[in-house]
Tab-separated table of C-alpha atoms in Angstrom:
chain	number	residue	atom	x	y	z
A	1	UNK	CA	-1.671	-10.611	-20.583
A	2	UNK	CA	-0.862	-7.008	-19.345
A	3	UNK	CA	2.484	-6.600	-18.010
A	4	UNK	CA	3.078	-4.509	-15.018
A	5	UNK	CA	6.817	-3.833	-14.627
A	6	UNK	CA	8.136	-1.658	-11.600
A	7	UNK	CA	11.127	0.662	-11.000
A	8	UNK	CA	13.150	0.270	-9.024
A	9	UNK	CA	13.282	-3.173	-7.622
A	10	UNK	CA	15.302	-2.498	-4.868
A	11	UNK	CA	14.970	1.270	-3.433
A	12	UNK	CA	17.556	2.812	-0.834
A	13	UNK	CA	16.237	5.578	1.383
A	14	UNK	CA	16.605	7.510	4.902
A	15	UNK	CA	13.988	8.434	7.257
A	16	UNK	CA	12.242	11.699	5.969
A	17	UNK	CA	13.172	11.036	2.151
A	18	UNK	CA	10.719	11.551	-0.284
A	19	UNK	CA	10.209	8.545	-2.372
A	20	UNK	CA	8.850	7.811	-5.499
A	21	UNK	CA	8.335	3.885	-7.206
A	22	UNK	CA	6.639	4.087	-11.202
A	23	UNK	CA	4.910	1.315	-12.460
A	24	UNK	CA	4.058	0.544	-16.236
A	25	UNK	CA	1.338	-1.185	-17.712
A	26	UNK	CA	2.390	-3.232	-21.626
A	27	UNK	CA	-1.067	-1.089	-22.552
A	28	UNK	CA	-3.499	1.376	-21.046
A	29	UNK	CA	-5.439	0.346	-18.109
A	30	UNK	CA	-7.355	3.614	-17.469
A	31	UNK	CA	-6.886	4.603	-13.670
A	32	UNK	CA	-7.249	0.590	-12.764
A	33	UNK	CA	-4.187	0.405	-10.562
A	34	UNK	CA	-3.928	-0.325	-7.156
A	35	UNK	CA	-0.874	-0.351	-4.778
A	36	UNK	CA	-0.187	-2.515	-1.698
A	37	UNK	CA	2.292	-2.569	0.660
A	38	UNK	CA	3.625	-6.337	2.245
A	39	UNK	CA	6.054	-6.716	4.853
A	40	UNK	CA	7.998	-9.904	5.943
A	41	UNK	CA	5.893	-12.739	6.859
A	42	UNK	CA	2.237	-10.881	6.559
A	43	UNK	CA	-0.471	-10.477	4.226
A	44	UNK	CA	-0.091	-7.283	1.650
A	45	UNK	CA	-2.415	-4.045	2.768
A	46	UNK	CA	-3.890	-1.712	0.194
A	47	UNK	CA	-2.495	1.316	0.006
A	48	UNK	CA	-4.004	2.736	-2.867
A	49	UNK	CA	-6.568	2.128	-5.352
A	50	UNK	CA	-8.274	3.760	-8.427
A	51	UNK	CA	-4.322	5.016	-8.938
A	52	UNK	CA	-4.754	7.991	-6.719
A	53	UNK	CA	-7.632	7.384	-4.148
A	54	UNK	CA	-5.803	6.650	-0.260
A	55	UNK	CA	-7.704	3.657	1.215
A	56	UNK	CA	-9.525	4.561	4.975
A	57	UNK	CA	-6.696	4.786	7.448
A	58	UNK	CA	-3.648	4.545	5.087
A	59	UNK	CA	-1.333	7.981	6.568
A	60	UNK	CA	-1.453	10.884	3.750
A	61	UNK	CA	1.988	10.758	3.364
A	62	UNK	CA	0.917	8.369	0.348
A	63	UNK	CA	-0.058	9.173	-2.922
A	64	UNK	CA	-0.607	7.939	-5.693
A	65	UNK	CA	-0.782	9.395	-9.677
A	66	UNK	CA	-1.217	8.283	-13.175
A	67	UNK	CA	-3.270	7.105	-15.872
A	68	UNK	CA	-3.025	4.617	-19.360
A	69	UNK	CA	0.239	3.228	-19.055
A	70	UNK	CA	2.202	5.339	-16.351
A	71	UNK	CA	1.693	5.056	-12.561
A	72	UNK	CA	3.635	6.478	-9.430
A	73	UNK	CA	3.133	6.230	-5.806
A	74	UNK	CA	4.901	8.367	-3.839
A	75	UNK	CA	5.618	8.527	0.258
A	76	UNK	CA	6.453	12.299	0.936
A	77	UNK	CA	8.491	11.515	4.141
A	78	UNK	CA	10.024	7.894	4.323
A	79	UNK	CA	9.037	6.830	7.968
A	80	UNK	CA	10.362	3.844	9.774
A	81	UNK	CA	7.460	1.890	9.545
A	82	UNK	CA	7.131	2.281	5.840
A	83	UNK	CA	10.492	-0.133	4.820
A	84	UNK	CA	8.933	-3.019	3.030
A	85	UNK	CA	7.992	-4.061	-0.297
A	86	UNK	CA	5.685	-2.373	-2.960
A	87	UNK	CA	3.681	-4.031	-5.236
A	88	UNK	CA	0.895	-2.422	-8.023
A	89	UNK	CA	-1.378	-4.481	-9.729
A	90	UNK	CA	-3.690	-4.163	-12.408
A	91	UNK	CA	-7.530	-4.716	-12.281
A	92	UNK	CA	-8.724	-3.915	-16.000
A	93	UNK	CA	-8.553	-7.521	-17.928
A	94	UNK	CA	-8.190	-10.737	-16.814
A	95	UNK	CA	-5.621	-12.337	-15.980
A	96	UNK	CA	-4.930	-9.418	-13.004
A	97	UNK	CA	-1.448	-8.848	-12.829
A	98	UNK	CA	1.021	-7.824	-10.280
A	99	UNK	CA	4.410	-5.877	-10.580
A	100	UNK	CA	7.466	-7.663	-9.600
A	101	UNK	CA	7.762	-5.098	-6.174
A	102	UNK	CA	10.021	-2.597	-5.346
A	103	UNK	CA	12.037	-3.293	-1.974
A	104	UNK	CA	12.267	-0.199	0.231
A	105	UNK	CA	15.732	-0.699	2.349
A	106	UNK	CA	16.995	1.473	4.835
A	107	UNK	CA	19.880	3.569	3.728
B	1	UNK	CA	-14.067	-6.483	12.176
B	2	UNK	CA	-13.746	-8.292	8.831
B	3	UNK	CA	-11.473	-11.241	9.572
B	4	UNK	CA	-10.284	-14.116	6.467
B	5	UNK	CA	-8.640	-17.078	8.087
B	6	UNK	CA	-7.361	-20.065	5.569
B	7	UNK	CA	-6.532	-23.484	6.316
B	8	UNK	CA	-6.064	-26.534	4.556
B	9	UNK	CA	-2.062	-26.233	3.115
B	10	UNK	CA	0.437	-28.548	3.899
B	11	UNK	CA	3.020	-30.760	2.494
B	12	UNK	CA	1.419	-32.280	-1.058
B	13	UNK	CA	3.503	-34.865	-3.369
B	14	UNK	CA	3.348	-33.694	-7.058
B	15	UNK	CA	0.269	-34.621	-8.903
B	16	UNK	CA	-1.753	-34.888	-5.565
B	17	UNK	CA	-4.164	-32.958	-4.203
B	18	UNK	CA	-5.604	-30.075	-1.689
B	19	UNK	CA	-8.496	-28.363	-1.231
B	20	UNK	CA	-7.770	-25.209	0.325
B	21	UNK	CA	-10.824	-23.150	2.638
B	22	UNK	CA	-11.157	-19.259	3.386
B	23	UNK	CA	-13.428	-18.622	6.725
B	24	UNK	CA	-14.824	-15.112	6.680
B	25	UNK	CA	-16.279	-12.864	8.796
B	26	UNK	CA	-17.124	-9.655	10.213
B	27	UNK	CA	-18.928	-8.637	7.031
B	28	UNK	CA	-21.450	-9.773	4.146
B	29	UNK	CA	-19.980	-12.761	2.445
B	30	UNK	CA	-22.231	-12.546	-0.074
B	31	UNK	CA	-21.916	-9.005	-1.207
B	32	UNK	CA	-18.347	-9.555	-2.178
B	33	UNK	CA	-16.457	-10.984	-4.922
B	34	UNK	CA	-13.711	-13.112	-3.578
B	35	UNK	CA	-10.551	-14.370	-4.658
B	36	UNK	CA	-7.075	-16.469	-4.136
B	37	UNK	CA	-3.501	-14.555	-4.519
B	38	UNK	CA	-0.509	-17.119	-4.404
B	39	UNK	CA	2.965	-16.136	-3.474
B	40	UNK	CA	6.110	-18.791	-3.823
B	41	UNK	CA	8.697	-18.316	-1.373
B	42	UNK	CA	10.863	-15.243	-1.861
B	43	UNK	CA	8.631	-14.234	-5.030
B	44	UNK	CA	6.341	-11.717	-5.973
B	45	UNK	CA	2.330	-11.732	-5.634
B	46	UNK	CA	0.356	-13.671	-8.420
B	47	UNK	CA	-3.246	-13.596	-8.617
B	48	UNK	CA	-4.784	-16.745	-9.118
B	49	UNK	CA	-8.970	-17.153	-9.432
B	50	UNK	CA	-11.646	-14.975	-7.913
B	51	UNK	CA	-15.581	-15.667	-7.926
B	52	UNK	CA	-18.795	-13.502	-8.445
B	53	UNK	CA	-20.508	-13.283	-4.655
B	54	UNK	CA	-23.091	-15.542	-6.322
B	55	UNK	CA	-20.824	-18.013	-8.003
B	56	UNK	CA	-21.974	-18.025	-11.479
B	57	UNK	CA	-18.699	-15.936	-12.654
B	58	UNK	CA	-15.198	-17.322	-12.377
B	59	UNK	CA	-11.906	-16.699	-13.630
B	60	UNK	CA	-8.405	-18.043	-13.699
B	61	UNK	CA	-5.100	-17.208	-14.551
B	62	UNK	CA	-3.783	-19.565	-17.146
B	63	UNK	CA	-1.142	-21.695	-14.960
B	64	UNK	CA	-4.200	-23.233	-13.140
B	65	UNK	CA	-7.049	-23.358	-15.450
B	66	UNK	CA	-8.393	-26.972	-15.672
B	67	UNK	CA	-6.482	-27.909	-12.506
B	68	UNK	CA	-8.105	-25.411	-9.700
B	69	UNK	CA	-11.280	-25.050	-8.680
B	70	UNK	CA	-12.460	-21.884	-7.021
B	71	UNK	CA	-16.115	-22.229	-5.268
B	72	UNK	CA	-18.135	-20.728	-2.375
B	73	UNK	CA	-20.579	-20.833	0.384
B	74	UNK	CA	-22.576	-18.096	1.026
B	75	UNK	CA	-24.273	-19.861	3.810
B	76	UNK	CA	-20.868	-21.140	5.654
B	77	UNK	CA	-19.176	-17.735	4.624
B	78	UNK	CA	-16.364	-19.729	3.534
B	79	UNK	CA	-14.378	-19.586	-0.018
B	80	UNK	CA	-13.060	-22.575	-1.294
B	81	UNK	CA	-9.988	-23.889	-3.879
B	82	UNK	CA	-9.714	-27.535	-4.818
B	83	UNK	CA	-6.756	-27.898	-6.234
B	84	UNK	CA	-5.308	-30.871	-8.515
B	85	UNK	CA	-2.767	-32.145	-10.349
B	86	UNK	CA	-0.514	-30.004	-8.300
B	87	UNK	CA	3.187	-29.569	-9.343
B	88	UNK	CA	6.420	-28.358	-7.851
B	89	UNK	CA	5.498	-24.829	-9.110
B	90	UNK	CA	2.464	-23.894	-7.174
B	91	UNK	CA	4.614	-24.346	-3.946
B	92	UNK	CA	3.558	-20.583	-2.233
B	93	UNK	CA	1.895	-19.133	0.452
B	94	UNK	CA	-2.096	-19.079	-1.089
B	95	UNK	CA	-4.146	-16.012	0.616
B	96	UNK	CA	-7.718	-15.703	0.602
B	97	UNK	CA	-8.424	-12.013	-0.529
B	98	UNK	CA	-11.745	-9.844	-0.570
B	99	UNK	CA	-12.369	-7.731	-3.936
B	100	UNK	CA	-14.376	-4.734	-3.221
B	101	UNK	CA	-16.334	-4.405	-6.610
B	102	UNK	CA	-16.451	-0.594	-6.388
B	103	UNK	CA	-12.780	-0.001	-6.376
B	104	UNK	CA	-11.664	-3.301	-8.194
B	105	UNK	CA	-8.583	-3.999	-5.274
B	106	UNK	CA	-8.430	-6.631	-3.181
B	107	UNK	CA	-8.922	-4.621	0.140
B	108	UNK	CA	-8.789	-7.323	3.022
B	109	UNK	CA	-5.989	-10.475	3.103
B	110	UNK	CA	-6.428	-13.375	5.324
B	111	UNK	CA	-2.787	-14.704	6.864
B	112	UNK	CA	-2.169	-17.116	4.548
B	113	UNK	CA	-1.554	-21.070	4.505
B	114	UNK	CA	1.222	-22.501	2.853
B	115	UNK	CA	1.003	-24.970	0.070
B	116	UNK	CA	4.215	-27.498	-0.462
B	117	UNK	CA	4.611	-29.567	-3.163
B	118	UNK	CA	7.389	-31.954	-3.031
B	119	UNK	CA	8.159	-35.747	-2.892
């Protein structure tokens, strides 16, 4: 199975930071990596997919980069709305797999 | 609007069973691969089956293979898992998740119902 492992787990930031969360893949999953963001108590929203192509309606302060084995998404200027939790997941070989998530806290 | 609405969770005794349904709408059931996502309380996301929009492809991750049974109705737009033999670990919430096949990411989430397994 491929094993997606995120950094950091837990991620303290301020309002305007700019914020970056790196996911790794155990081996190269070309640019099959999407990113979703979950808040408490709802469903997880795409943020991100193909690694660096921002899903309809998603603000451009996200972005995403990478390819193989190294993956970032990045939020330019933290806004309130964006403290939650960040997940990637891979979609090139069965099982899929998730990362563990990377909290975003409030500073 | 595309809209994914489960039901069919609830309190389970270990080694019972559930069957678990996805109502969709708002869209073209059967141009879409579909699939279930699982997440136990305070964990992380794990995916666990999906289906081709005509049925004839399946897959499962290894925790649930021989025990879960993903299926679907095109004509009833609804997405299906029968689950069995269920055990303390599959407690989690259990969404109902669209795959758009040209991006390969699960792009619309239903709610979620929540499966408990416990005596």
């Amino acid at each position: 199975d491929i094993q997606m492992t995120q950094s950091p787990s837990t991620l303290s930031a301020s309002v305007g930071d700019r914020v970056t969360i790196t996911c790794r893949a155990s081996q190269s999953i070309s640019s099959w990596l999407a990113w979703y963001q979950q808040k408490p108590g709802k469903a997880p929203k795409l943020l991100i997919y193909k690694a660096s192509s921002l899903e309809s309606g998603v603000p451009s302060r996200f972005s995403g980069s990478g390819s193989g084995t190294e993956f970032t998404l990045t939020i330019s200027s933290l806004q309130p709305d964006d403290f939650a939790t960040y997940y990637c997941q891979q979609y090139n070989y069965y099982p899929l797999t998730f990362g563990g998530g990377t909290k975003v806290e409030i500073k | 609007e595309v809209q994914l609405v489960e039901s069919g969770g609830g309190l389970v005794q270990p080694g019972g069973s559930l069957r678990l349904s996805c109502a969709a709408s708002g869209f073209t059931f059967s141009n879409y691969w579909m699939s279930w996502v699982r997440q136990a309380p305070g964990k992380g996301l794990e995916w666990v089956a999906n289906i081709k929009q005509d049925g004839t492809e399946k897959y499962y991750v290894d925790s649930v293979k021989g025990r879960f049974t993903i299926t679907r109705d095109n004509a009833k737009n609804s997405l299906y898992l029968q689950m069995y033999s269920l055990r303390a670990e599959d407690t989690a919430v259990y969404y109902c998740a669209r795959t758009d096949a040209s991006i390969w990411s699960f792009d619309y989430w239903g709610p979620g119902t929540l499966v408990t397994v416990s005596s």
